[in-house]
Coordinates of C-alpha atoms in Angstrom, one line a residue:
Chain A
M30 CA 0.0 -0.3 -0.2
K31 CA 2.9 2.6 0.8
N32 CA 4.4 1.7 -2.4
V33 CA 1.1 2.6 -4.6
G34 CA 1.4 5.8 -2.5
K35 CA 4.9 6.3 -3.8
W36 CA 3.8 5.7 -7.5
I37 CA 1.2 7.8 -7.2
Q38 CA 2.7 11.0 -6.0
T39 CA 5.4 10.4 -8.5
I40 CA 2.8 10.5 -11.3
H41 CA 1.4 13.5 -9.6
V42 CA 5.0 15.2 -10.0
W43 CA 5.3 14.0 -13.6
W44 CA 2.0 15.4 -14.5
G45 CA 3.4 19.0 -13.2
Q46 CA 6.4 18.5 -15.3
Y47 CA 4.6 17.6 -18.5
T48 CA 2.1 20.3 -18.3
A49 CA 4.6 22.9 -16.9
Y50 CA 5.3 24.6 -20.1
R51 CA 1.9 24.8 -22.0
L52 CA 2.8 25.8 -25.4
N53 CA 5.0 22.8 -25.5
F54 CA 2.6 20.8 -24.1
F55 CA -0.1 22.1 -26.6
L56 CA 2.1 21.2 -29.5
Q57 CA 2.9 17.8 -28.1
V58 CA -1.0 17.2 -28.2
I59 CA -1.8 18.4 -31.9
G60 CA 1.4 17.8 -33.2
P61 CA 0.7 14.3 -34.6
A62 CA -2.5 14.8 -36.0
L63 CA -1.2 18.0 -37.9
V64 CA 1.9 15.8 -39.3
F65 CA -0.6 13.2 -40.3
F66 CA -2.9 15.6 -42.2
F67 CA -0.2 17.9 -43.9
V68 CA 2.2 14.9 -44.9
K69 CA 0.7 11.4 -45.0
F70 CA -2.9 12.3 -46.4
S71 CA -1.5 14.9 -48.9
L72 CA 1.3 12.7 -50.1
W73 CA -0.8 9.3 -50.4
T74 CA -3.7 11.4 -52.0
E75 CA -1.1 13.0 -54.7
I76 CA 0.4 9.5 -55.3
Y77 CA -3.2 7.8 -55.9
H78 CA -4.2 10.9 -57.9
N79 CA -1.2 10.3 -60.4
M80 CA -1.9 6.7 -61.1
G81 CA -5.2 7.3 -62.1
P82 CA -8.7 6.3 -60.7
D83 CA -9.4 3.0 -58.8
S84 CA -5.4 2.0 -59.0
T85 CA -4.3 0.0 -55.8
I86 CA -0.9 -0.4 -54.3
G87 CA -0.1 -3.7 -52.8
G88 CA -3.9 -4.3 -52.7
F89 CA -4.5 -0.8 -51.0
T90 CA -6.9 1.5 -52.6
L91 CA -6.6 5.0 -51.6
N92 CA -9.1 4.9 -49.0
A93 CA -7.8 1.7 -47.6
M94 CA -4.4 3.3 -47.7
L95 CA -5.7 6.4 -45.5
Q96 CA -7.4 4.2 -43.0
Y97 CA -4.3 2.3 -42.5
H98 CA -2.5 5.4 -42.0
G99 CA -5.3 6.7 -39.8
W100 CA -5.1 3.9 -37.4
A101 CA -1.3 3.7 -37.6
L102 CA -1.5 7.4 -36.4
I103 CA -3.9 6.2 -33.2
I104 CA -2.0 3.2 -32.7
A105 CA 1.2 5.2 -32.5
M106 CA -0.3 7.4 -30.0
L107 CA -1.5 4.9 -27.8
T108 CA 1.7 3.0 -27.6
Q109 CA 4.6 5.1 -28.6
G110 CA 3.8 8.6 -27.7
H111 CA 6.6 8.5 -24.8
V112 CA 9.6 7.6 -27.1
N113 CA 10.8 11.0 -27.0
F114 CA 11.9 10.6 -23.4
D115 CA 15.4 10.9 -22.9
L116 CA 16.9 9.0 -20.0
S117 CA 20.7 9.3 -21.6
N118 CA 20.7 12.6 -20.6
D119 CA 20.1 11.9 -16.9
I120 CA 23.0 9.5 -17.0
R121 CA 25.5 11.9 -18.9
L122 CA 25.0 14.6 -16.9
G123 CA 25.1 12.6 -13.6
K124 CA 21.5 13.8 -12.8
I125 CA 20.7 9.9 -11.7
S126 CA 22.8 10.5 -8.7
T127 CA 19.8 12.1 -7.0
Y128 CA 17.8 8.9 -8.0
L129 CA 20.5 6.6 -6.4
I130 CA 20.0 8.5 -3.2
Y131 CA 16.4 8.2 -3.0
P132 CA 14.6 5.0 -1.5
F133 CA 12.7 5.0 -4.9
D134 CA 14.4 3.3 -7.8
F135 CA 15.3 4.8 -10.9
W136 CA 13.5 2.6 -13.1
E137 CA 10.4 3.2 -10.7
Y138 CA 10.6 6.7 -11.2
H139 CA 10.7 6.5 -14.9
T140 CA 8.0 4.0 -15.3
A141 CA 6.0 6.3 -13.2
G142 CA 6.8 9.0 -15.5
F143 CA 5.6 6.5 -18.6
L144 CA 2.5 5.8 -16.8
A145 CA 1.7 9.5 -16.3
F146 CA 2.6 10.3 -19.9
Q147 CA 0.0 7.4 -21.1
T148 CA -2.7 8.8 -19.0
L149 CA -2.2 12.2 -20.4
E150 CA -1.8 11.0 -24.0
W151 CA -4.7 8.5 -24.2
P152 CA -7.5 10.9 -24.3
I153 CA -5.6 13.0 -26.5
A154 CA -5.5 9.7 -29.1
F155 CA -9.2 9.1 -28.5
L156 CA -9.7 12.8 -29.4
T157 CA -7.5 12.7 -32.5
G158 CA -9.2 9.2 -33.3
S159 CA -12.7 11.0 -33.0
I160 CA -11.9 13.6 -35.4
L161 CA -10.5 10.9 -38.0
L162 CA -14.1 9.0 -37.7
F163 CA -15.9 12.5 -38.2
F164 CA -13.9 12.7 -41.4
S165 CA -14.6 9.2 -42.2
I166 CA -10.9 8.4 -42.7
I167 CA -11.2 5.5 -40.3
H168 CA -14.1 3.4 -39.5
L169 CA -14.7 1.8 -36.3
P170 CA -14.5 -1.9 -35.9
A171 CA -16.9 -4.2 -33.6
L172 CA -16.8 -3.7 -30.0
L173 CA -15.0 -6.7 -29.3
P174 CA -12.0 -6.2 -31.3
F175 CA -11.9 -2.7 -30.6
L176 CA -11.4 -3.5 -26.9
G177 CA -9.0 -6.3 -27.7
I178 CA -6.9 -3.8 -29.9
L179 CA -7.0 -1.2 -26.5
V180 CA -5.6 -4.0 -24.6
L181 CA -2.9 -4.9 -27.1
A182 CA -2.0 -1.2 -27.2
V183 CA -1.5 -1.2 -23.3
F184 CA 0.9 -4.5 -23.8
L185 CA 2.5 -2.5 -26.9
S186 CA 3.2 0.6 -24.8
F187 CA 5.2 -1.2 -22.5
L188 CA 7.0 -3.0 -24.9
W189 CA 8.2 0.4 -26.6
F190 CA 9.0 1.6 -23.2
T191 CA 11.4 -1.4 -22.2
L192 CA 13.1 -0.8 -25.8
Q193 CA 13.5 3.0 -25.3
Y194 CA 14.7 2.4 -21.9
L195 CA 17.5 0.3 -23.3
A196 CA 18.5 2.6 -25.8
G197 CA 18.6 5.3 -23.0
L198 CA 21.0 3.1 -20.9
V199 CA 23.5 2.7 -23.7
A200 CA 24.5 6.1 -22.3
F201 CA 26.7 4.5 -19.5
W202 CA 28.8 3.4 -22.4
L203 CA 28.8 5.9 -25.1
E204 CA 28.5 9.4 -24.1
E205 CA 26.1 10.4 -26.8
T206 CA 23.0 8.5 -27.7
W207 CA 20.8 10.8 -29.7
I208 CA 21.8 9.5 -33.3
L209 CA 21.6 5.7 -31.9
R210 CA 18.1 6.5 -30.5
V211 CA 17.0 8.2 -33.7
L212 CA 18.3 5.4 -35.6
F213 CA 16.5 2.9 -33.8
T214 CA 13.3 4.9 -33.6
I215 CA 13.4 5.0 -37.7
V216 CA 14.2 1.3 -38.0
A217 CA 11.4 0.2 -35.9
T218 CA 9.1 2.7 -37.2
F219 CA 9.9 1.2 -40.7
L220 CA 9.8 -2.3 -39.6
S221 CA 6.6 -2.2 -37.8
G222 CA 4.8 -0.9 -40.9
A223 CA 4.2 2.8 -39.9
I224 CA 5.6 4.1 -43.2
V225 CA 4.4 1.9 -45.6
P226 CA 2.4 -1.5 -44.7
L227 CA 4.3 -4.8 -44.6
D228 CA 2.3 -5.9 -47.4
L229 CA 4.4 -3.9 -49.7
F230 CA 7.7 -5.6 -48.2
P231 CA 9.1 -8.9 -50.2
K232 CA 7.3 -12.1 -48.9
W233 CA 10.5 -13.5 -47.4
F234 CA 11.1 -10.5 -45.5
S235 CA 7.8 -10.0 -43.8
S236 CA 7.8 -13.6 -43.0
L237 CA 11.5 -13.1 -41.5
L238 CA 9.8 -10.1 -39.5
L239 CA 7.4 -12.3 -37.8
Y240 CA 10.4 -13.7 -35.6
T241 CA 10.9 -10.1 -34.3
P242 CA 8.6 -8.0 -32.1
F243 CA 8.2 -5.3 -34.9
P244 CA 5.1 -6.4 -36.9
Y245 CA 3.2 -6.6 -33.8
M246 CA 3.8 -3.3 -32.7
L247 CA 1.9 -1.7 -35.2
Y248 CA 0.9 -3.6 -38.5
Y249 CA -0.8 -6.2 -36.7
P250 CA -3.3 -4.1 -34.6
V251 CA -3.8 -1.7 -37.6
K252 CA -5.0 -4.8 -39.8
V253 CA -7.1 -5.8 -36.9
A254 CA -8.7 -2.3 -36.5
M255 CA -9.4 -2.5 -40.3
G256 CA -11.0 -5.7 -39.9
F257 CA -8.6 -7.6 -42.2
V258 CA -7.5 -10.0 -39.6
T259 CA -8.9 -11.4 -36.4
L260 CA -7.1 -10.8 -33.0
E261 CA -5.4 -14.0 -31.7
S262 CA -4.8 -14.5 -27.8
K263 CA -1.2 -15.7 -28.9
V264 CA -0.4 -12.2 -29.7
F265 CA -0.5 -11.0 -26.2
F266 CA 1.7 -13.7 -25.2
I267 CA 4.4 -12.9 -28.0
V268 CA 4.2 -9.3 -27.1
A269 CA 4.4 -10.0 -23.2
A270 CA 7.4 -12.4 -23.9
W271 CA 9.3 -9.8 -25.6
T272 CA 8.7 -7.0 -23.0
L273 CA 9.8 -9.6 -20.5
V274 CA 13.1 -10.2 -22.4
F275 CA 14.0 -6.6 -22.9
A276 CA 13.1 -5.7 -19.2
I277 CA 15.4 -8.4 -18.2
I278 CA 17.9 -7.2 -20.5
N279 CA 17.7 -3.8 -19.0
R280 CA 18.3 -5.1 -15.6
Q281 CA 21.3 -6.4 -16.5
V282 CA 22.5 -3.7 -18.4
W283 CA 21.6 -1.4 -15.5
R284 CA 23.7 -3.4 -13.2
R285 CA 26.9 -3.4 -15.4
G286 CA 26.2 0.3 -16.3
L287 CA 26.0 1.3 -12.3
R288 CA 29.4 0.0 -12.0
L289 CA 30.9 2.1 -14.6
Y290 CA 28.8 5.3 -13.6
T291 CA 31.1 8.1 -12.2
G292 CA 28.4 10.3 -11.7
A293 CA 29.8 13.3 -13.7
G294 CA 30.0 16.7 -11.8
M295 CA 28.4 14.6 -9.0
Chain B
M28 CA 30.6 2.9 20.5
Q29 CA 30.7 1.7 16.8
N30 CA 31.7 3.6 14.0
I31 CA 29.1 4.8 11.5
I32 CA 31.6 5.1 8.7
E33 CA 34.4 2.6 8.3
S34 CA 36.6 2.9 5.3
H35 CA 39.7 0.7 4.7
H36 CA 42.2 0.8 2.0
L37 CA 39.4 2.6 -0.2
T38 CA 40.5 3.1 -3.7
K39 CA 38.9 4.6 -7.0
T40 CA 40.4 4.3 -10.3
F41 CA 38.5 6.1 -13.3
R42 CA 40.0 5.5 -16.8
S43 CA 40.0 8.6 -19.2
Y44 CA 41.6 9.4 -22.5
E45 CA 43.3 12.1 -23.7
K46 CA 42.3 14.3 -26.8
N47 CA 44.4 16.8 -28.7
P48 CA 42.3 20.1 -29.3
G49 CA 41.0 21.1 -32.8
L50 CA 39.4 19.3 -35.7
W51 CA 42.3 17.0 -36.4
G52 CA 42.5 15.9 -32.9
A53 CA 38.6 15.2 -32.9
I54 CA 39.1 13.3 -35.8
R55 CA 42.3 11.5 -34.7
S56 CA 40.4 10.5 -31.3
L57 CA 38.2 8.3 -33.2
W58 CA 40.9 5.6 -33.5
Y59 CA 43.7 6.5 -31.3
R60 CA 42.7 6.9 -27.6
P61 CA 45.7 6.8 -25.2
Y62 CA 44.0 5.7 -22.1
K63 CA 45.1 6.8 -18.7
E64 CA 44.4 5.1 -15.2
N65 CA 43.7 8.2 -12.7
H66 CA 43.7 7.1 -9.1
A67 CA 40.8 9.3 -7.8
V68 CA 41.1 7.7 -4.3
D69 CA 44.0 5.9 -3.3
D70 CA 44.2 3.6 -0.4
F71 CA 41.9 5.9 1.9
N72 CA 41.3 4.8 5.6
L73 CA 38.9 6.4 8.1
Q74 CA 36.4 6.0 10.7
V75 CA 34.1 8.3 11.8
K76 CA 32.0 8.0 15.1
P77 CA 27.9 8.7 15.3
G78 CA 27.1 12.3 16.1
E79 CA 30.6 13.7 14.8
M80 CA 30.8 16.7 12.5
L81 CA 33.6 16.0 9.9
A82 CA 35.1 18.3 7.4
L83 CA 36.7 16.9 4.1
L84 CA 39.2 19.6 2.8
G85 CA 41.4 19.3 0.0
P86 CA 41.8 21.2 -3.3
N87 CA 39.7 20.7 -6.6
G88 CA 40.0 17.2 -7.8
A89 CA 41.6 16.0 -4.6
G90 CA 39.1 13.3 -4.5
K91 CA 36.7 14.5 -1.6
T92 CA 33.6 14.0 -3.9
T93 CA 34.5 10.9 -4.9
I94 CA 35.1 9.6 -1.4
M95 CA 31.7 11.2 -0.7
K96 CA 30.0 9.0 -3.9
M97 CA 31.4 6.0 -2.6
W98 CA 30.1 6.6 0.9
T99 CA 26.8 7.3 -0.4
G100 CA 26.7 4.3 -2.7
I101 CA 26.5 6.5 -6.0
I102 CA 29.7 5.0 -7.3
V103 CA 31.3 1.5 -6.7
P104 CA 34.6 1.3 -5.2
S105 CA 37.6 -0.2 -7.2
K106 CA 39.3 -1.7 -4.2
G107 CA 39.0 -1.9 -0.6
Q108 CA 36.1 -1.9 2.0
V109 CA 33.6 0.6 2.8
Q110 CA 30.8 0.4 5.6
V111 CA 28.2 3.2 6.5
I112 CA 25.8 2.7 9.1
G113 CA 26.5 -0.9 9.0
H114 CA 25.8 -1.3 5.2
D115 CA 27.7 -1.8 2.1
P116 CA 26.7 1.5 0.2
W117 CA 27.4 0.2 -3.1
K118 CA 24.7 -2.6 -2.6
R119 CA 22.4 0.5 -2.4
D120 CA 19.6 -1.4 0.1
K121 CA 16.4 0.7 0.4
Q122 CA 16.8 0.6 3.9
F123 CA 20.4 2.3 3.7
R124 CA 19.0 4.8 1.7
K125 CA 16.5 5.9 4.1
K126 CA 19.2 6.6 6.7
I127 CA 21.2 8.9 4.6
A128 CA 21.0 12.1 2.7
L129 CA 23.1 14.0 0.4
V130 CA 22.9 17.7 -0.4
M131 CA 25.2 19.0 -3.4
G132 CA 25.6 22.7 -3.5
Q133 CA 26.4 22.5 -7.4
K134 CA 23.4 20.5 -8.4
S135 CA 19.6 20.6 -7.7
Q136 CA 17.9 17.8 -6.4
L137 CA 14.4 19.2 -6.2
W138 CA 12.2 19.3 -9.3
W139 CA 12.7 22.3 -11.4
D140 CA 9.4 22.9 -12.8
I141 CA 7.0 22.3 -9.8
P142 CA 6.9 24.0 -6.1
A143 CA 9.1 22.9 -3.6
L144 CA 6.2 21.4 -1.5
D145 CA 5.2 19.0 -4.1
S146 CA 8.6 17.9 -3.8
F147 CA 8.4 17.6 -0.1
L148 CA 5.0 15.5 -0.5
L149 CA 6.8 13.2 -2.8
L150 CA 9.6 12.6 -0.5
Q151 CA 7.4 12.1 2.2
K152 CA 5.9 9.2 0.4
Y153 CA 9.3 8.0 -0.7
Y154 CA 10.7 7.9 3.0
E155 CA 7.4 6.7 4.3
I156 CA 7.2 9.6 6.6
S157 CA 3.7 9.8 8.6
D158 CA 1.5 12.6 8.2
Y159 CA 1.8 14.0 11.8
D160 CA 5.6 13.7 11.4
F161 CA 5.9 15.4 8.0
K162 CA 3.7 18.6 9.1
Q163 CA 5.9 18.8 12.3
R164 CA 9.3 18.5 10.6
L165 CA 8.3 20.7 7.7
E166 CA 7.2 23.5 10.6
M167 CA 10.4 23.0 12.3
L168 CA 12.6 23.1 9.3
S169 CA 10.9 25.9 7.4
S170 CA 11.0 28.0 10.5
L171 CA 14.7 27.3 11.1
L172 CA 15.5 28.1 7.4
Q173 CA 13.1 30.8 7.3
V174 CA 11.4 29.8 4.1
Q175 CA 7.8 29.5 5.3
D176 CA 6.6 31.7 2.4
K177 CA 8.5 30.0 -0.4
L178 CA 7.2 26.5 -0.6
K179 CA 4.3 26.9 -3.0
I180 CA 6.9 29.1 -5.5
H181 CA 8.0 27.0 -8.4
V182 CA 11.8 26.1 -7.8
R183 CA 13.1 27.8 -10.9
K184 CA 11.8 30.9 -9.8
L185 CA 13.6 31.0 -6.6
S186 CA 17.2 32.5 -5.9
L187 CA 20.1 30.4 -5.5
G188 CA 20.2 31.2 -1.6
E189 CA 16.5 30.4 -1.2
R190 CA 16.9 27.1 -3.4
M191 CA 19.7 25.9 -1.3
K192 CA 17.6 26.3 1.9
L193 CA 14.8 24.1 0.4
E194 CA 17.3 21.9 -0.9
L195 CA 18.7 21.3 2.7
L196 CA 14.9 21.0 4.0
A197 CA 14.4 18.4 1.5
S198 CA 17.1 16.4 2.8
F199 CA 16.4 16.5 6.5
L200 CA 12.8 15.6 6.1
H201 CA 13.3 12.1 6.9
S202 CA 15.5 12.8 9.8
P203 CA 18.8 10.9 8.5
E204 CA 21.1 9.4 10.4
I205 CA 24.0 10.9 8.2
I206 CA 24.0 13.8 6.0
F207 CA 26.9 14.4 3.5
L208 CA 27.0 18.1 2.3
D209 CA 29.0 18.5 -0.8
E210 CA 29.9 22.5 -0.9
P211 CA 26.4 23.6 0.6
T212 CA 27.5 27.3 0.7
I213 CA 29.1 27.6 -2.8
G214 CA 28.0 30.8 -4.6
L215 CA 25.6 32.1 -1.8
D216 CA 26.4 35.7 -0.3
L217 CA 27.6 36.1 3.2
V218 CA 24.2 36.3 5.1
A219 CA 23.1 33.3 3.3
Q220 CA 26.3 31.6 4.2
E221 CA 25.8 32.1 7.8
N222 CA 22.2 31.1 8.1
I223 CA 23.1 27.8 6.5
R224 CA 25.5 27.2 9.1
N225 CA 23.6 28.2 11.7
F226 CA 20.7 26.1 10.4
L227 CA 23.2 23.2 10.4
L228 CA 24.7 23.8 13.9
D229 CA 21.1 24.2 15.5
Y230 CA 20.0 21.0 13.8
H231 CA 22.9 18.9 14.8
K232 CA 22.4 20.3 18.4
L233 CA 18.7 19.0 18.3
H234 CA 19.4 15.7 16.7
Q235 CA 22.9 14.7 16.9
C236 CA 23.0 13.0 13.4
T237 CA 26.6 12.4 11.9
I238 CA 27.4 15.3 9.5
V239 CA 30.2 15.2 6.8
V240 CA 31.0 18.6 5.0
T241 CA 33.3 19.4 2.0
S242 CA 33.8 23.0 1.3
H243 CA 36.3 25.4 0.4
Y244 CA 35.1 28.1 2.8
M245 CA 37.2 27.9 5.9
A246 CA 34.6 29.8 7.5
D247 CA 32.3 26.8 7.2
V248 CA 34.7 24.5 8.5
E249 CA 35.6 26.6 11.5
A250 CA 32.2 27.2 12.4
L251 CA 30.8 23.6 12.1
C252 CA 33.3 20.9 12.4
K253 CA 35.9 19.9 15.1
R254 CA 37.6 17.3 13.2
L255 CA 39.1 17.9 9.8
V256 CA 40.5 15.6 7.0
L257 CA 42.6 16.9 4.5
I258 CA 42.7 15.1 1.3
I259 CA 45.6 15.6 -1.1
G260 CA 45.6 13.5 -4.6
G261 CA 43.1 11.0 -3.3
T262 CA 45.5 10.2 0.0
K263 CA 44.7 11.3 3.5
H264 CA 47.3 14.1 4.7
F265 CA 45.7 15.0 7.7
D266 CA 43.2 13.8 10.2
G267 CA 42.5 15.5 13.6
P268 CA 41.1 18.5 15.7
I269 CA 40.8 22.0 13.8
E270 CA 43.2 23.4 16.6
Q271 CA 45.9 20.8 15.7
F272 CA 45.6 21.5 11.9
T273 CA 46.2 25.3 12.6
Q274 CA 49.5 24.3 14.2
I275 CA 50.9 21.8 11.8
L276 CA 53.0 24.5 10.4
G277 CA 54.3 25.4 13.9
K278 CA 52.8 26.8 17.0
N279 CA 52.6 30.2 15.9
K280 CA 50.0 32.8 15.9
I281 CA 49.8 36.2 13.6
V282 CA 49.2 39.0 15.8
T283 CA 48.7 42.5 14.1
F284 CA 49.4 45.9 15.4
N285 CA 48.3 49.3 14.2
F286 CA 50.1 52.4 15.2
S287 CA 49.2 56.0 15.2
S288 CA 52.2 57.1 13.5
P289 CA 54.7 55.5 11.1
M290 CA 57.4 53.4 13.0
Q291 CA 60.7 54.1 11.3
Q292 CA 63.0 52.4 13.9
S293 CA 63.6 48.9 14.0
S294 CA 63.1 47.1 17.5
S295 CA 64.5 43.9 18.9
L296 CA 60.9 43.6 20.1
W297 CA 59.6 42.3 16.6
Q298 CA 62.8 41.6 14.9
D299 CA 62.4 38.0 16.0
F300 CA 59.1 37.5 14.6
E301 CA 59.1 37.8 10.9
P302 CA 57.6 41.4 10.7
S303 CA 55.5 42.3 7.7
W304 CA 54.8 45.9 7.4
N305 CA 52.4 47.7 5.4
E306 CA 53.9 50.6 2.9
L307 CA 53.1 53.5 5.5
R308 CA 54.6 51.4 8.1
T309 CA 51.7 51.8 10.4
Q310 CA 50.7 48.2 10.6
V311 CA 52.9 45.2 11.2
A312 CA 52.0 41.5 11.3
L313 CA 54.2 39.0 13.6
R314 CA 54.5 35.5 13.9
V315 CA 54.7 35.2 17.6
P316 CA 55.2 31.4 19.3
M317 CA 51.9 30.9 21.2
D318 CA 53.9 30.6 24.8
Q319 CA 55.2 34.2 23.9
I320 CA 52.0 35.9 22.9
K321 CA 51.1 37.7 26.5
A322 CA 54.7 38.7 27.0
V323 CA 55.4 40.1 23.5
T324 CA 51.9 41.9 23.3
V325 CA 52.1 43.7 26.8
N326 CA 55.9 44.6 25.8
I327 CA 54.7 46.5 22.9
L328 CA 51.5 48.0 24.0
N329 CA 53.8 49.7 26.5
N330 CA 56.5 50.9 24.5
F331 CA 54.7 52.0 21.3
P332 CA 51.7 54.4 20.6
V333 CA 49.4 51.3 19.5
S334 CA 46.0 52.3 18.3
E335 CA 44.7 48.7 17.9
F336 CA 45.8 45.3 17.6
S337 CA 44.2 42.0 16.9
T338 CA 44.8 38.1 16.7
E339 CA 44.1 36.5 13.3
K340 CA 40.5 35.3 13.1
L341 CA 40.9 32.5 10.5
P342 CA 44.3 30.7 11.1
I343 CA 42.6 27.6 9.5
E344 CA 42.6 29.6 6.2
R345 CA 46.3 30.5 6.3
V346 CA 47.6 27.0 6.9
M347 CA 45.3 25.7 4.1
K348 CA 46.6 28.4 1.6
K349 CA 50.0 27.4 2.6
I350 CA 49.6 23.7 2.0
L351 CA 47.7 24.2 -1.5
E352 CA 50.4 26.3 -2.6
N353 CA 52.7 23.7 -1.4
P354 CA 51.4 20.4 -0.8
S355 CA 55.0 18.7 0.1
L356 CA 54.3 20.5 3.5
T357 CA 52.1 17.5 4.6
G358 CA 53.0 14.0 3.9
P359 CA 50.6 11.0 3.2
K360 CA 51.5 9.9 6.9
G361 CA 50.4 13.2 8.4
P362 CA 52.2 16.6 9.0
M363 CA 55.7 16.7 8.5
S364 CA 57.5 18.6 11.1
L365 CA 58.9 21.9 10.4

């Protein structure tokens, strides 16, 4: 019970920090939707227009392609809004010294930060989804798959968090991790199908991808939302297993990293 | 009584590489990195008893902060044993962390974007302080530090002095058994420095906790600590009471006399005491052995037109300056006799 209190209070503090700068927060809220409309919407519309009416790409009509990207936006907001968080600075500039002193662990502090972010981001994702629905860019699936997608999104957000955490921990060894994290995000975004649907990849490549967590991170829930695939329970296990794997790796990496830590400038 | 800090042969080695300046140096450093091992702390031994107020002194880069980091569990020693309150600090048990506090003058521990009170409420949860205790301690500490009206202001809007007081408040909320203060008065004005010193003295009187301080201000050390540990190049060069430290360069005291008119003649009265005159020859500072101070002073007062005389306020500062200028005056085994 005492522990729950610690988590709740930490989440309160994170809320205070996220909303401290109003303009920044506002841009973070509407940014992704604006990027969607100005970049993806106009880009794909233009591509299809040049190809002539009724043309398809990899089996996707223009409407299907827009719906794919509309859902991809929503899933991304539900699962990876937190990816910009930067753990490496805490390590590089010696800020973690403070958390090493408090009887609340560094990972607990940042996990609470992640949860705090999700509680702010989910309502925004729902709002964005409603706008896309209003413009008929996406269509609502049946209730059960819809709820299933939301639960899967919770699982996936934890997977993204553990991955992002790992990328930050590399700062124990590399003094600057920005390029590494950007590279990682681009590769993960591409392989999860956020840029083009995985249907457009060569067959051998997309079947190879099934042995990685990437297709489940975006492509799969989008296909479920569009009603092309039915949600299978094994996917939850696959995502949970990958999350566990990365959580264990994080734990080991943290322990080894801490032995190297010098607490720069204290 | 059992010691609260035990360190035996404590050693910390860091590895760093040298890089030549400029673009060529940067490019060359991509494949050529001559690594250098640096013993930040070397074979350091120290015992501290509960309730002591101890000062760690030394020039920049002497290893004071590194020792503090090992005592608080922030970094792992390369060699040697260390025990603080019966724990191995580097294992960082939550029980251990609840008993210690660290205040860093150069780094803020409060959350920048929220009022201090929110941070305190968070720390209340972290340290599992009951509502009753929390309220009492907050009242007691904020009145000792005179910050009652600053608790609800965003930390980033506070002045350095105000923020430092709140940092101290945050670190004392859970009544730690041992408190590490790394340059707690750095960058503060004289009044703020004194306020913080007085707070530490009052708090120590009330709670009898162990306090370890590093500072470059000798006034801090003189006011707070009875025991002083001098560290140079990662090794211990002196460990003992402050009075003893002020005498390691000889048992002399500096006595200054001001005269109402310039003193042209030389006198055997001061010739033996290394006199140092001001330009107008109206002021002289003498190095007088302790046991002769009374006789010499009375003699000069009787024979010359003295308008004012004083003995030095901070002998520790003079000694420290001498040692910093010439570290070989003290050796790792203690002060060398002069």
